[in-house]
Amino acid sequence: MDPFVALADPVRRGLLVRLARGSARVVDLTAEQSISRPAVSRHLRVLSEAGLVTAEDRGRERHYRLERDGLAVVTDWLATLEQRPRFDESVLDGLDLEVRRTGRDRRTAPDARAAHPSQEDTA
Amino acid sequence: MDPFVALADPVRRGLLVRLARGSARVVDLTAEQSISRPAVSRHLRVLSEAGLVTAEDRGRERHYRLERDGLAVVTDWLATLEQRPRFDESVLDGLDLEVRRTGRDRRTAPDARAAHPSQEDTA
DNA sequence: CGAACAGGTAACCGAGAGGTTACCAATAGG
DNA sequence: CCTATTGGTAACCTCTCGGTTACCTGTTCG
């Protein structure tokens, strides 16, 4: 299960916030969520399959716990996004505009658009 | 628009990854996504409303750019989750189990469950 | 043993997400 | 000026998501 999808639901985020304070049983989690217990149970299953929580059975009750390691895949992805490239194509992009304008006047270098390929032919 | 929801879709994440390399036009983005341009356009709108991208009109084309500041709300939330509480309730939780077991033998302190309130009465 | 409690699953249902095609406006450029 | 290009929007359709109620199993304990 995709952890990004798991985090998209506000109820599930609420459950995670609650579990960040410590493990809890399903009934306890349900009491704070104003939705039915089966709904909470399914949300917990999604979170579990996403690797964001783990469950431990103790007799007739099941204790869910936040699995912080599961957050790594999300934080790592975000970290790569925050890294700006060694050479931002957007400057290329602006440069491209200049070339094209010049091309309009000089009527040369029509291959300027090769910089950002818009292959309509393949589509 | 909820940035968490915006990040839940793999196509949108792909768009963000692409934009992390530099700004791009809609046709360019569409060429890499194997879905129709209107679909890409709507994804971009979602990302824009989530504050994850910004658009700049240049003539007839629109250049989308990654808005790294918009990621902050997500990363911040994740950061709070990763903070373990000064006193984890799960130890309380384990302690609670002891008390309850003792209670079973001694038949005393039935209010032990007050530690984790399961108010069925309110439901 | 039998009642109460904890919790998962199944069946069902309405709303919304995401895809497509068709259409439109605006700009670029021969 | 006329056509191609860019890109947004509308209408439509399907499928999944998230909710509920009903039902079941397993554990606890008087």
mmCIF file of C-alpha atoms in Angstrom, chain B residues 16-97:
data_model
loop_
_atom_site.group_PDB
_atom_site.id
_atom_site.type_symbol
_atom_site.label_atom_id
_atom_site.label_comp_id
_atom_site.label_asym_id
_atom_site.label_seq_id
_atom_site.Cartn_x
_atom_site.Cartn_y
_atom_site.Cartn_z
ATOM 1 C CA LEU B 16 6.647 17.247 -9.248
ATOM 2 C CA VAL B 17 9.738 15.132 -9.810
ATOM 3 C CA ARG B 18 9.930 16.423 -13.351
ATOM 4 C CA LEU B 19 9.463 20.014 -12.219
ATOM 5 C CA ALA B 20 12.175 19.572 -9.630
ATOM 6 C CA ARG B 21 14.565 19.453 -12.589
ATOM 7 C CA GLY B 22 13.278 22.818 -13.769
ATOM 8 C CA SER B 23 10.143 24.488 -15.019
ATOM 9 C CA ALA B 24 8.286 23.094 -17.995
ATOM 10 C CA ARG B 25 5.328 23.656 -20.270
ATOM 11 C CA VAL B 26 2.160 21.588 -20.192
ATOM 12 C CA VAL B 27 2.850 19.858 -23.509
ATOM 13 C CA ASP B 28 6.282 18.800 -22.293
ATOM 14 C CA LEU B 29 4.852 17.457 -19.076
ATOM 15 C CA THR B 30 2.118 15.637 -20.959
ATOM 16 C CA ALA B 31 4.639 13.939 -23.243
ATOM 17 C CA GLU B 32 6.159 12.147 -20.244
ATOM 18 C CA GLN B 33 2.975 11.052 -18.558
ATOM 19 C CA SER B 34 1.108 8.852 -21.032
ATOM 20 C CA ILE B 35 -2.220 10.423 -20.183
ATOM 21 C CA SER B 36 -4.146 13.074 -22.053
ATOM 22 C CA ARG B 37 -3.301 16.743 -21.801
ATOM 23 C CA PRO B 38 -6.569 17.720 -20.099
ATOM 24 C CA ALA B 39 -5.826 15.188 -17.408
ATOM 25 C CA VAL B 40 -2.380 16.671 -16.883
ATOM 26 C CA SER B 41 -3.896 20.110 -16.852
ATOM 27 C CA ARG B 42 -6.237 19.164 -14.035
ATOM 28 C CA HIS B 43 -3.447 17.542 -12.076
ATOM 29 C CA LEU B 44 -1.495 20.752 -12.405
ATOM 30 C CA ARG B 45 -4.453 22.693 -11.125
ATOM 31 C CA VAL B 46 -4.626 20.460 -8.065
ATOM 32 C CA LEU B 47 -0.925 20.927 -7.451
ATOM 33 C CA SER B 48 -1.306 24.641 -7.898
ATOM 34 C CA GLU B 49 -4.168 24.878 -5.416
ATOM 35 C CA ALA B 50 -2.099 22.846 -3.002
ATOM 36 C CA GLY B 51 0.641 25.444 -3.281
ATOM 37 C CA LEU B 52 3.124 22.941 -4.657
ATOM 38 C CA VAL B 53 3.564 24.542 -8.064
ATOM 39 C CA THR B 54 3.171 27.996 -9.568
ATOM 40 C CA ALA B 55 2.473 28.979 -13.147
ATOM 41 C CA GLU B 56 3.798 31.797 -15.240
ATOM 42 C CA ASP B 57 2.228 32.790 -18.536
ATOM 43 C CA ARG B 58 4.584 33.518 -21.401
ATOM 44 C CA GLY B 59 2.641 34.291 -24.495
ATOM 45 C CA ARG B 60 0.519 31.358 -25.411
ATOM 46 C CA GLU B 61 2.405 28.926 -23.254
ATOM 47 C CA ARG B 62 2.324 28.493 -19.513
ATOM 48 C CA HIS B 63 5.405 27.500 -17.580
ATOM 49 C CA TYR B 64 4.912 25.553 -14.390
ATOM 50 C CA ARG B 65 7.494 25.642 -11.666
ATOM 51 C CA LEU B 66 7.957 23.638 -8.490
ATOM 52 C CA GLU B 67 7.109 25.622 -5.382
ATOM 53 C CA ARG B 68 9.389 24.149 -2.756
ATOM 54 C CA ASP B 69 7.947 26.293 0.010
ATOM 55 C CA GLY B 70 4.656 24.479 -0.387
ATOM 56 C CA LEU B 71 6.304 21.270 0.737
ATOM 57 C CA ALA B 72 6.971 22.761 4.150
ATOM 58 C CA VAL B 73 3.530 22.032 5.550
ATOM 59 C CA VAL B 74 4.021 18.357 4.749
ATOM 60 C CA THR B 75 7.583 18.084 5.975
ATOM 61 C CA ASP B 76 6.704 19.962 9.153
ATOM 62 C CA TRP B 77 3.827 17.641 9.890
ATOM 63 C CA LEU B 78 6.061 14.628 9.342
ATOM 64 C CA ALA B 79 8.669 16.151 11.606
ATOM 65 C CA THR B 80 6.210 16.414 14.478
ATOM 66 C CA LEU B 81 5.226 12.802 13.925
ATOM 67 C CA GLU B 82 8.808 11.681 14.132
ATOM 68 C CA GLN B 83 9.220 13.412 17.453
ATOM 69 C CA ARG B 84 8.694 10.808 20.110
ATOM 70 C CA PRO B 85 6.822 12.183 23.137
ATOM 71 C CA ARG B 86 8.680 13.100 26.292
ATOM 72 C CA PHE B 87 6.728 10.313 27.935
ATOM 73 C CA ASP B 88 5.435 7.564 25.722
ATOM 74 C CA GLU B 89 1.976 6.434 26.711
ATOM 75 C CA SER B 90 2.824 2.947 25.540
ATOM 76 C CA VAL B 91 4.816 2.360 28.719
ATOM 77 C CA LEU B 92 1.731 3.507 30.605
ATOM 78 C CA ASP B 93 -0.048 1.076 28.426
ATOM 79 C CA GLY B 94 2.164 -1.802 29.437
ATOM 80 C CA LEU B 95 1.930 -0.738 33.037
ATOM 81 C CA ASP B 96 -1.807 -0.703 32.700
ATOM 82 C CA LEU B 97 -1.696 -4.333 31.688
#
